[in-house]
Coordinates of C-alpha atoms and ligand atoms in Angstrom, one line a residue:
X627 CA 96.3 77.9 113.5
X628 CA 94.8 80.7 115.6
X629 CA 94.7 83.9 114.8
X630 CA 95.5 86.5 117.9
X631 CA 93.2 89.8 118.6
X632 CA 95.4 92.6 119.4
X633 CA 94.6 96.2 121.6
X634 CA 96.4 98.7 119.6
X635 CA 96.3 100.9 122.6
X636 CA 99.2 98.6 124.3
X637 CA 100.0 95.8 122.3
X638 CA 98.5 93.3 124.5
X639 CA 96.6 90.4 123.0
X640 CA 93.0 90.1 124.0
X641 CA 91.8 86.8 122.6
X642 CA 92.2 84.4 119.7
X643 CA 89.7 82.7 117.3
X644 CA 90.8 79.7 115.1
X645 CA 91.7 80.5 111.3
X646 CA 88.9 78.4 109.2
X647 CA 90.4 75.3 107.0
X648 CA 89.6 75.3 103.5
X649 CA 87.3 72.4 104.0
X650 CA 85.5 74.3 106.8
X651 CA 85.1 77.2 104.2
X652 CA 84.0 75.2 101.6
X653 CA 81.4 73.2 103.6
X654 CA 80.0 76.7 105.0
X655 CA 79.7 78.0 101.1
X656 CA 78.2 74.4 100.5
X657 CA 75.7 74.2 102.8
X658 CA 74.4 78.2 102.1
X659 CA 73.9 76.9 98.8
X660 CA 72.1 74.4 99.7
X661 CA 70.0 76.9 101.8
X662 CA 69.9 79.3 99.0
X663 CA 66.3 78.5 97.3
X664 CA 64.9 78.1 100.6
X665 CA 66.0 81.7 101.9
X666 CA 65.5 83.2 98.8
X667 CA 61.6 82.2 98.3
X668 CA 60.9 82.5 102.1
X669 CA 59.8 86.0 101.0
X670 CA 61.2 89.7 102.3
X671 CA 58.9 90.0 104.8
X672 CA 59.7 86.7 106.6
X673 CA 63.5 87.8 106.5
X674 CA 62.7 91.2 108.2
X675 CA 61.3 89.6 111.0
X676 CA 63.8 87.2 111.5
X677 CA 67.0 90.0 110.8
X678 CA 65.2 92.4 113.3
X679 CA 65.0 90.3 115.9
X680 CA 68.6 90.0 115.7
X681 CA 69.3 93.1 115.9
X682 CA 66.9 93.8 118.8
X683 CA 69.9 91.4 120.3
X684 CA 72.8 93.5 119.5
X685 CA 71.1 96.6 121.0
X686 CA 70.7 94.6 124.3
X687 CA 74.2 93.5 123.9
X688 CA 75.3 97.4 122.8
X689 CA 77.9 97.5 125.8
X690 CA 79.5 94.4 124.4
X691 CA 79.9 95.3 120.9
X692 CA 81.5 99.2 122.4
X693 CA 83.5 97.0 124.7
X694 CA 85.1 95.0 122.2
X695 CA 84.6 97.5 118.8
X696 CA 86.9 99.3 121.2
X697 CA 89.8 97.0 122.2
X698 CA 90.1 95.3 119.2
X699 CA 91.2 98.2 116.9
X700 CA 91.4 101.1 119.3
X701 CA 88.2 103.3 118.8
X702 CA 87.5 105.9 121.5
X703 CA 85.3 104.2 124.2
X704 CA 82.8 107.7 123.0
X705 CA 83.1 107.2 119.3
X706 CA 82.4 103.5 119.4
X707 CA 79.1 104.5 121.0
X708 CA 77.7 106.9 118.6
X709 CA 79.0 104.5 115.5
X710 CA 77.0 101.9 116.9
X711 CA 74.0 103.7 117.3
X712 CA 74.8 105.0 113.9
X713 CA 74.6 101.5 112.7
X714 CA 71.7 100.9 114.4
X715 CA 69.8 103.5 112.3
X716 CA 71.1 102.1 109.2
X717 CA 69.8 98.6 110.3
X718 CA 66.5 99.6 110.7
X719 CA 66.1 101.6 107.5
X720 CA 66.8 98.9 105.9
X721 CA 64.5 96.8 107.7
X722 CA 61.6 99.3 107.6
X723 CA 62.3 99.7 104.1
X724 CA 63.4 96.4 102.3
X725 CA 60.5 95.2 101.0
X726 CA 59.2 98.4 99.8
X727 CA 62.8 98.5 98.0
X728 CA 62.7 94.7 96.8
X729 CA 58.9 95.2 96.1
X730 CA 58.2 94.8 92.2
X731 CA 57.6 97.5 89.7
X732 CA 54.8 97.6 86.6
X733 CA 56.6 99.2 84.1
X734 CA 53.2 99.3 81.2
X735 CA 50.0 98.5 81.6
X736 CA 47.0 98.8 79.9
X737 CA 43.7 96.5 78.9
X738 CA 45.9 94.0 76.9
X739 CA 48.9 93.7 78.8
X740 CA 51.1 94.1 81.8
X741 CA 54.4 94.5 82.5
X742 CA 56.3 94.0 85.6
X743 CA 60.0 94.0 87.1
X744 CA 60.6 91.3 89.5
X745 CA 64.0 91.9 91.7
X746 CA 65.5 88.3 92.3
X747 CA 68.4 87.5 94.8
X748 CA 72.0 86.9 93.3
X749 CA 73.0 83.7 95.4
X750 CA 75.7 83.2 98.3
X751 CA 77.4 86.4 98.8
X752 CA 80.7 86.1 99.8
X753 CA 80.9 89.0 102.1
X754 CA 84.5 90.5 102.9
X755 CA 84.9 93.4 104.8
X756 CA 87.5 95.6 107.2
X757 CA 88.3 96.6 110.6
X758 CA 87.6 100.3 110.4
X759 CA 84.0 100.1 111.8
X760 CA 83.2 96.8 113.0
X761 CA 80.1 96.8 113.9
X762 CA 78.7 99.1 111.2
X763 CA 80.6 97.4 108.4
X764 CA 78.7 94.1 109.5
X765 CA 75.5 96.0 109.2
X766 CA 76.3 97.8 105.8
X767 CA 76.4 94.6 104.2
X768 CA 75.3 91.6 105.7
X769 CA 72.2 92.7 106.8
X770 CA 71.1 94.3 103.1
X771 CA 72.4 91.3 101.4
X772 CA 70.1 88.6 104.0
X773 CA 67.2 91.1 103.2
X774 CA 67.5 90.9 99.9
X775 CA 67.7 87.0 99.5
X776 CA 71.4 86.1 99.1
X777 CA 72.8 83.8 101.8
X778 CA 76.0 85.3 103.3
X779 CA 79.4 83.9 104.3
X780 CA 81.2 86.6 105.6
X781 CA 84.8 87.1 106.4
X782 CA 85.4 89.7 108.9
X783 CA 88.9 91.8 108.9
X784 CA 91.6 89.7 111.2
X785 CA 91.8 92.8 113.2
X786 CA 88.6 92.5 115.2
X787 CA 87.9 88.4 114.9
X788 CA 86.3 89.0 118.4
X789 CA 83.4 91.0 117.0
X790 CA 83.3 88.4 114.4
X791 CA 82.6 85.7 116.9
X792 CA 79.7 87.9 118.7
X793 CA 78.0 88.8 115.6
X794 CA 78.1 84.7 115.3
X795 CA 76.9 83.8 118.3
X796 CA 73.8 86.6 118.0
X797 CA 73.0 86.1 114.6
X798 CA 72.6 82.3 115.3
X799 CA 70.0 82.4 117.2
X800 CA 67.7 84.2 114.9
X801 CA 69.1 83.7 111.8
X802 CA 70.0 80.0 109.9
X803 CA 73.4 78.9 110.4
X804 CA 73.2 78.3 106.2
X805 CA 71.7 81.3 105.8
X806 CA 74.7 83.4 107.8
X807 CA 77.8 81.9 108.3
X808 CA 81.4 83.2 109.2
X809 CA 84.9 82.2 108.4
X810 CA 87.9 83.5 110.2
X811 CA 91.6 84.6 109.0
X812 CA 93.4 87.3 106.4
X813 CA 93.7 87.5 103.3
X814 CA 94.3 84.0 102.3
X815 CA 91.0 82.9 103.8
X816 CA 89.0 85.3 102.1
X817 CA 91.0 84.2 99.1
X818 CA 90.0 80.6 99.8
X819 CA 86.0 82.0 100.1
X820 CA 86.2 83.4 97.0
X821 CA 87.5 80.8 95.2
X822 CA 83.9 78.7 96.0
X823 CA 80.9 78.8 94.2
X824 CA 79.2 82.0 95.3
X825 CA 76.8 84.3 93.4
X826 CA 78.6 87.4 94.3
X827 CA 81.5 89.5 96.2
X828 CA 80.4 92.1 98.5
X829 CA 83.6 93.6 99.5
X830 CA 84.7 97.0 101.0
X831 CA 88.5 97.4 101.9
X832 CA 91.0 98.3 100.3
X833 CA 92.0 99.2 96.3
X834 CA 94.8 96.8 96.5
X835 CA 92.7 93.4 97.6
X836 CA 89.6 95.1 95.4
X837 CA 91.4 94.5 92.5
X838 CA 92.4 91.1 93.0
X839 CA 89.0 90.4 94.1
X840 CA 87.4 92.4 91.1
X841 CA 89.8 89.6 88.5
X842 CA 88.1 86.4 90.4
X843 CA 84.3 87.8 89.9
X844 CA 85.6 88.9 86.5
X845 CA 86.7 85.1 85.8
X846 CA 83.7 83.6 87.4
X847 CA 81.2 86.0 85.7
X848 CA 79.9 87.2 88.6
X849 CA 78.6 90.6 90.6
X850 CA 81.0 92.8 92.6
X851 CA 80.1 95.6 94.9
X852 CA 83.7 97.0 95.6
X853 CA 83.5 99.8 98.2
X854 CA 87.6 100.7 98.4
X855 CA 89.5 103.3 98.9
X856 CA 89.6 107.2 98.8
X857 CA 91.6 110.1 98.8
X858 CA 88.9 112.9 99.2
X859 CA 89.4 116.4 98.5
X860 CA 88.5 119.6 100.5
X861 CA 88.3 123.0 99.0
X862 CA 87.7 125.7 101.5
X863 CA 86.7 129.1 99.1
X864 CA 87.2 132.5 100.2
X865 CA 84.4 133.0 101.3
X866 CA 83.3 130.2 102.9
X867 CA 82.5 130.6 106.7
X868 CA 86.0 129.8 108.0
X869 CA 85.4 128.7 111.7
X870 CA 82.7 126.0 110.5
X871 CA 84.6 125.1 107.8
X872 CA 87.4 124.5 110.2
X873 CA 85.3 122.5 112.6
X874 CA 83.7 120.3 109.6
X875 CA 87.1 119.6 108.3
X876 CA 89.0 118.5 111.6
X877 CA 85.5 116.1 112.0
X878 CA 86.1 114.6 108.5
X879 CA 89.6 114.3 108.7
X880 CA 90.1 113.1 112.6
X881 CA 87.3 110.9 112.8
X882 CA 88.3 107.3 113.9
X883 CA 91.9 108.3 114.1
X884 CA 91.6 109.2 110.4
X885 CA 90.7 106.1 109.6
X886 CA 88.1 105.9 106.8
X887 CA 87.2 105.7 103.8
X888 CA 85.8 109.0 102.3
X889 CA 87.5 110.8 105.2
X890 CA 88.9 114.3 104.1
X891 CA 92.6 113.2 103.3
X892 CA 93.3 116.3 101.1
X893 CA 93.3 120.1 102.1
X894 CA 92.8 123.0 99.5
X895 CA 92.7 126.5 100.4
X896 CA 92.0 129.9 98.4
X897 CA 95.2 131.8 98.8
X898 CA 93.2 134.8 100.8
X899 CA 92.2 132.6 103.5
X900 CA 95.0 130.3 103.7
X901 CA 97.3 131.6 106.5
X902 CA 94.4 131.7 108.5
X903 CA 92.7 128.2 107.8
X904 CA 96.1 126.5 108.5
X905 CA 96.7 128.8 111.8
X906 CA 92.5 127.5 112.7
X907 CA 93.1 124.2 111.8
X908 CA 97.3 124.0 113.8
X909 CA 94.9 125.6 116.8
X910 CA 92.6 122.4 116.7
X911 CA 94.8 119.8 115.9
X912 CA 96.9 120.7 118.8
X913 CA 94.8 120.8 121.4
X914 CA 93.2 117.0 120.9
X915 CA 93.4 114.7 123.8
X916 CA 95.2 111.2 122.2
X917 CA 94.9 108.6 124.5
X918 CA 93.9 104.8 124.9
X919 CA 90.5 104.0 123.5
X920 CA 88.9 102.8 126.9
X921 CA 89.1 106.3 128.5
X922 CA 86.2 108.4 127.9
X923 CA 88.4 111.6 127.8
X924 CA 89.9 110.6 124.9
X925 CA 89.3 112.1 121.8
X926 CA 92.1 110.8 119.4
X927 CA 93.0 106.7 119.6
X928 CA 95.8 104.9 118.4
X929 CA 95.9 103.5 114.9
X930 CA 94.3 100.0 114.4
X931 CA 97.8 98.5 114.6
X932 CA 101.2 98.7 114.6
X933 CA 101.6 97.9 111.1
X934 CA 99.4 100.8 110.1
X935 CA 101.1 103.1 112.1
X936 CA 104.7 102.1 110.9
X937 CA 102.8 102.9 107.0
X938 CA 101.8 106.6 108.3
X939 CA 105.0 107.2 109.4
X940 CA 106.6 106.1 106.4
X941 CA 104.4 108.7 104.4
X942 CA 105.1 111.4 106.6
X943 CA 109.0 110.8 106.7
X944 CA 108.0 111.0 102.7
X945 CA 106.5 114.2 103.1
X946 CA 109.4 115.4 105.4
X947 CA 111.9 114.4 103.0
X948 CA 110.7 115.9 100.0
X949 CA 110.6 119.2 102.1
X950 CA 106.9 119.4 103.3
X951 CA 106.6 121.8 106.2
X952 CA 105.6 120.2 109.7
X953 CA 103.0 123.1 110.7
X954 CA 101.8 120.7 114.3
X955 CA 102.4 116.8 115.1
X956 CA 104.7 115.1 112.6
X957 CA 105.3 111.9 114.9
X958 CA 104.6 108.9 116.7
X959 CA 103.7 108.7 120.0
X960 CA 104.4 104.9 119.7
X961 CA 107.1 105.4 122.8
X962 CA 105.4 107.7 125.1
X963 CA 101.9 106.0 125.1
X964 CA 103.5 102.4 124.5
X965 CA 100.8 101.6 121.7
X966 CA 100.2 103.0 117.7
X967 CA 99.5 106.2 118.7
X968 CA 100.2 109.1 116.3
X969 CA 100.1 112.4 116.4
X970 CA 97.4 114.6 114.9
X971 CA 99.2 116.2 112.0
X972 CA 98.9 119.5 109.4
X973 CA 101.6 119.3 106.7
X974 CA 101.7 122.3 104.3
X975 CA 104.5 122.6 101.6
X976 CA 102.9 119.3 99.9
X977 CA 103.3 118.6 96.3
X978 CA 102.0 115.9 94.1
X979 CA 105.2 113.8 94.1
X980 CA 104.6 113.4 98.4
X981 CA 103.5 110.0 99.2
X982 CA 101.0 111.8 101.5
X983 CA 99.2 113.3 98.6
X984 CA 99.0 110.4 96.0
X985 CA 98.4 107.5 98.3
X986 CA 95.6 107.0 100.6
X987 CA 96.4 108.6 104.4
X988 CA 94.5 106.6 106.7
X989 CA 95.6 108.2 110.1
X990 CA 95.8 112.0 111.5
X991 CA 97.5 113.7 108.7
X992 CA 96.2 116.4 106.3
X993 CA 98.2 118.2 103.7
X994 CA 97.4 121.5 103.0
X995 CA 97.6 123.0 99.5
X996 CA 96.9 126.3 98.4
X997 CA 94.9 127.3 95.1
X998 CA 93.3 131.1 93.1
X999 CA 91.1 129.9 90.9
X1000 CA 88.0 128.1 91.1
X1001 CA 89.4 125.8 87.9
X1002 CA 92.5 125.4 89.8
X1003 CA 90.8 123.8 93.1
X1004 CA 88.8 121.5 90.9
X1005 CA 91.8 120.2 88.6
X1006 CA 93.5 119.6 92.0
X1007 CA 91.2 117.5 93.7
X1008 CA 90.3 115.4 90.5
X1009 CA 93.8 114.7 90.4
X1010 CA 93.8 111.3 92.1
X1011 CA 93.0 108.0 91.0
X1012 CA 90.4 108.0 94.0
X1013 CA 86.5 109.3 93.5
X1014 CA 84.8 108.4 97.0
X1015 CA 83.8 111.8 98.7
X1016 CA 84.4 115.5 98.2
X1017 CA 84.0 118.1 100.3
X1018 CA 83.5 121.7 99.4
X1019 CA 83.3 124.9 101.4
X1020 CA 81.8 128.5 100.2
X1021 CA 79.0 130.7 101.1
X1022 CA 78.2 130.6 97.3
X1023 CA 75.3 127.6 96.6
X1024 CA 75.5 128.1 92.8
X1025 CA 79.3 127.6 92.6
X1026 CA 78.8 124.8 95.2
X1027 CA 76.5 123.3 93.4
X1028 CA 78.9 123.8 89.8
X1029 CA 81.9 122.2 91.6
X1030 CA 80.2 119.6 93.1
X1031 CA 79.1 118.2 89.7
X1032 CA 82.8 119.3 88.4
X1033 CA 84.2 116.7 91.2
X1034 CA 84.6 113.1 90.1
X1035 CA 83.5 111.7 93.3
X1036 CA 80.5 109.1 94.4
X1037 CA 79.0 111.7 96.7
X1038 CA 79.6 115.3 97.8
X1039 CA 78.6 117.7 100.8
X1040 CA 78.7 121.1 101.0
X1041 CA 79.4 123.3 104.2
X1042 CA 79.8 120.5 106.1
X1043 CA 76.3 118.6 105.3
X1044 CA 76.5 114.6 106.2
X1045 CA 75.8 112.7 102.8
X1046 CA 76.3 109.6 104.7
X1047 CA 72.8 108.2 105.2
X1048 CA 70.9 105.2 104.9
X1049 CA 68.5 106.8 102.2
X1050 CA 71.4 107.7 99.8
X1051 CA 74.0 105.8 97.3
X1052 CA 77.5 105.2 98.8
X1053 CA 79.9 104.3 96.5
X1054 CA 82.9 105.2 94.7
X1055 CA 84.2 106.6 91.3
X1056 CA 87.6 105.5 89.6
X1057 CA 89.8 102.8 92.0
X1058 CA 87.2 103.6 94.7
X1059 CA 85.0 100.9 93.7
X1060 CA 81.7 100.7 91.9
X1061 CA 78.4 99.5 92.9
X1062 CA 76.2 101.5 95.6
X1063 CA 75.3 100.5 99.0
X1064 CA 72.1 101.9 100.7
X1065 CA 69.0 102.8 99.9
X1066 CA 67.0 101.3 96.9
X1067 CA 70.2 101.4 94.4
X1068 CA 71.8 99.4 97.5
X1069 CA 69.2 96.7 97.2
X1070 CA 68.8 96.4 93.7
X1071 CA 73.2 96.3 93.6
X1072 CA 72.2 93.0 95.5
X1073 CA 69.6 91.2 93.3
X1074 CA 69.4 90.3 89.4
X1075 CA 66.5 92.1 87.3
X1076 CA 63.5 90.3 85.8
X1077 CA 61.2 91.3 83.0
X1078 CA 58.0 89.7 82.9
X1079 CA 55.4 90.6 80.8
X1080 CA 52.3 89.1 79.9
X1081 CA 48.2 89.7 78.6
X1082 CA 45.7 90.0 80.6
Ligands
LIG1252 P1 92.2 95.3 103.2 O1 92.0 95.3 101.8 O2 93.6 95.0 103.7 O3 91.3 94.2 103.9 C1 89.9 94.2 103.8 C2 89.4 92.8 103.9 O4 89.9 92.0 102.8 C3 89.9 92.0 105.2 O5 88.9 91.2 105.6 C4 91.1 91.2 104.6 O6 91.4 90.1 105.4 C5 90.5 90.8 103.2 N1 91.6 90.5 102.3 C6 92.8 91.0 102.2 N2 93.5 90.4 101.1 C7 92.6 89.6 100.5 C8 92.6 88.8 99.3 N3 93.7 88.7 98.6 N4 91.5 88.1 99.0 C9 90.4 88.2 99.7 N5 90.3 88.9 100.9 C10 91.4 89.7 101.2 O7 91.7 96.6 103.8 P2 91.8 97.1 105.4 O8 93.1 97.6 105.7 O9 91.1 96.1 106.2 O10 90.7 98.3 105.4 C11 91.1 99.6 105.0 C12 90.7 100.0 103.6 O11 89.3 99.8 103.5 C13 91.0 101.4 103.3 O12 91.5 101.5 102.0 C14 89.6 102.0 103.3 O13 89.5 103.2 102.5 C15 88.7 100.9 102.8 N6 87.3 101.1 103.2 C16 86.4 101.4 102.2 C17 85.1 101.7 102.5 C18 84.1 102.0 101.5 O14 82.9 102.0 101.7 N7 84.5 102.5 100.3 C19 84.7 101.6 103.8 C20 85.6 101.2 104.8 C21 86.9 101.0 104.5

């Protein structure tokens, strides 16, 4: 069975891959097993070397990776740039940093004794991930999870199984085809992965297929790092610096078509400054360029795919329904620009009953909501079953600081300030997932802890 590659920018098919067979799966999981010890006691610093000369690949290959990042779910020829170089930065803090991260720890010492924490890798990861950021989603996790020890066999979304066949071809030449394999397909292949005898799920997608993934490692005992969804709040105070705020807000929320995880899905506004953040916001919205990822003037792409696009247009019919005002957009472009296209959309009038508020948006659309109190803004935005990012607004630092911890959210910024680093935790609260990615908690997510203590 072959599964076909489709430009969301006009529905034309651009390749095909072969779906995997569960024997193929099941030999792949086999033989990283097999590898596992191997990899695992070749050392950290022996891993580096081998990862980063991969990745000294990719960067020659950059155009290729743009090219395809691009065609196969619609990012903006522009945007696919800068995310690659973005994932480039995360690739090499891990690599500059790995074995200081994985690097053991004396906990006591003194002329009798010592005591030290060893971290040891989990096993074959079964690595599942989405189409949102190709290229950077492979980075995110395979690359920490190699570093740390584990074997990968990952599953890359069936929206982009042409990046999955680059990242193949690269990684083989540098990295064991044990150590790094790939199998191709939906949901039912990952299924089938999971089903073999790995050490651990590394999955980020979303809260629906986190779930189900979260019962098998539950059954089988094992670790999983579940990055999923969000619905993140903004809360713009009064006097927060309104033009910045505006500019910071149509970044979070328009990014990648709208498309991603802690994206700013969910508007609040003090009721003095409301009129004129929606008025800002209508101005902005408006006045993006949508057009088909492979020009550069485009600043808004289509949707990953059609079915995605028929979803948004569902929860904005929702919205419309139930009486939500359209203040710019409200449609799809589907027609006009013959591909998923949507357009970039401000909805006020939004109550809690609108699918638009209590479901995940992943496209153009922000409601808008206004709030008086400070207690108000807070209860609002915690009322979600999400907790990936917040975003908060105000000229104030100590009652930015005091809402920030009020937020149940993984991570926070203020004014605007990109938490989003390789340095920092990234992870999720409530049906947003648990376990970290990045920085040292992302390593030790990725390996078992070891006590050993002895005399002298
Ligand atoms: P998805 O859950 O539909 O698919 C994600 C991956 O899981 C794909 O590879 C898919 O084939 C696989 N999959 C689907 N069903 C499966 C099953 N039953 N068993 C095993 N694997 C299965 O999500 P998506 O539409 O590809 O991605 C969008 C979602 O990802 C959004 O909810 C977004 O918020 C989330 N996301 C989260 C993060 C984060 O770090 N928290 C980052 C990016 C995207």
């Amino acid at each position: 069975m072959m599964l076909r590659s489709i430009n969301p920018s006009n529905y034309k098919v651009v390749g095909s891959v072969k779906v995997s067979t569960p024997k193929e799966i099941s030999d792949k999981v086999r033989q990283a097993r097999l590898y596992q010890k191997y990899w695992s006691e070749m050392g950290a610093a022996m891993r580096v070397h081998m990862v980063r000369k991969a990745m000294a690949e990719f960067e020659k290959r950059k155009d290729e990776v743009i090219k395809l990042e691009s065609m196969e779910m619609g990012k903006p020829i522009t945007a696919a740039a800068s995310d690659f170089n973005d994932a480039m930065a995360f690739a090499n803090w891990y690599l500059d940093n790995a074995e200081k991260c994985l690097a053991a720890e004396t906990t006591f010492e003194d002329e009798k004794e010592i005591h030290r924490v060893y971290r040891e890798p989990l096993g074959v990861a079964a690595v599942i991930i989405p189409w949102n950021y190709p290229f950077l989603m492979f980075v995110w996790t395979v690359i920490p999870n190699l570093l740390a020890g584990n074997c990968v066999v990952l599953k890359h979304s069936e929206e982009c199984p042409l990046i999955g066949k680059l990242i193949e071809e690269v990684m083989h030449k540098y990295v064991h085809v044990s150590a790094f394999s790939e199998v191709y397909g939906g949901g039912e292949v990952g299924m089938l992965l999971v089903r073999n005898d790995i050490g651990l799920i590394s999955f980020t997608g979303s809260t629906a297929t986190g779930k189900k993934l979260y019962e098998t490692a539950g059954r089988k005992f094992i670790r999983a790092v579940m990055e999923m969804g969000g619905s993140a709040p903004g809360i713009v105070f009064e006097d927060a610096n309104i033009d910045e705020a505006v500019k910071s807000i149509c970044t979070y929320r328009l990014t990648n078509a709208g498309q991603y995880c802690d994206g700013l899905k969910r508007l609040m506004v003090h009721q003095d400054r409301f009129e004129e953040v929606v008025s800002k916001l209508s101005n902005a919205f408006a006045t993006l360029w949508v057009g088909p990822a492979d020009l550069e003037s485009t600043e808004l792409g289509p949707l990953v795919a059609k079915r995605q696009l028929d979803l948004l247009a569902a929860q904005v019919a929702d919205a419309k329904r139930l009486e939500a005002r359209v203040i710019t957009g409200g449609k799809s472009l589907e027609s006009e620009l013959g591909g998923a296209f949507f357009q970039p959309t401000l909805l006020t009038g939004v109550t809690p009953a609108m699918r638009v508020w209590r479901e995940e948006v992943f496209g153009p659309v922000l409601p808008v909501v206004r709030f008086r109190t400070e207690d108000e803004a807070i209860s609002i935005a915690n009322d979600t079953v999400y907790g990936l990012g917040g975003y908060v607004y105000t000229a104030d630092m100590n009652r930015a600081e005091r809402v920030a911890r009020a937020l149940k959210t993984g991570m926070v910024s203020i004014n605007g300030t990109n938490y989003t680093t390789p340095f920092n935790p990234f992870g999720g609260w409530k049906n947003s997932g648990m376990g970290r990615e990045h920085g040292k908690y992302g390593f030790h997510e990725l390996t078992q802890t070891k006590v050993v203590a002895r005399n002298k």
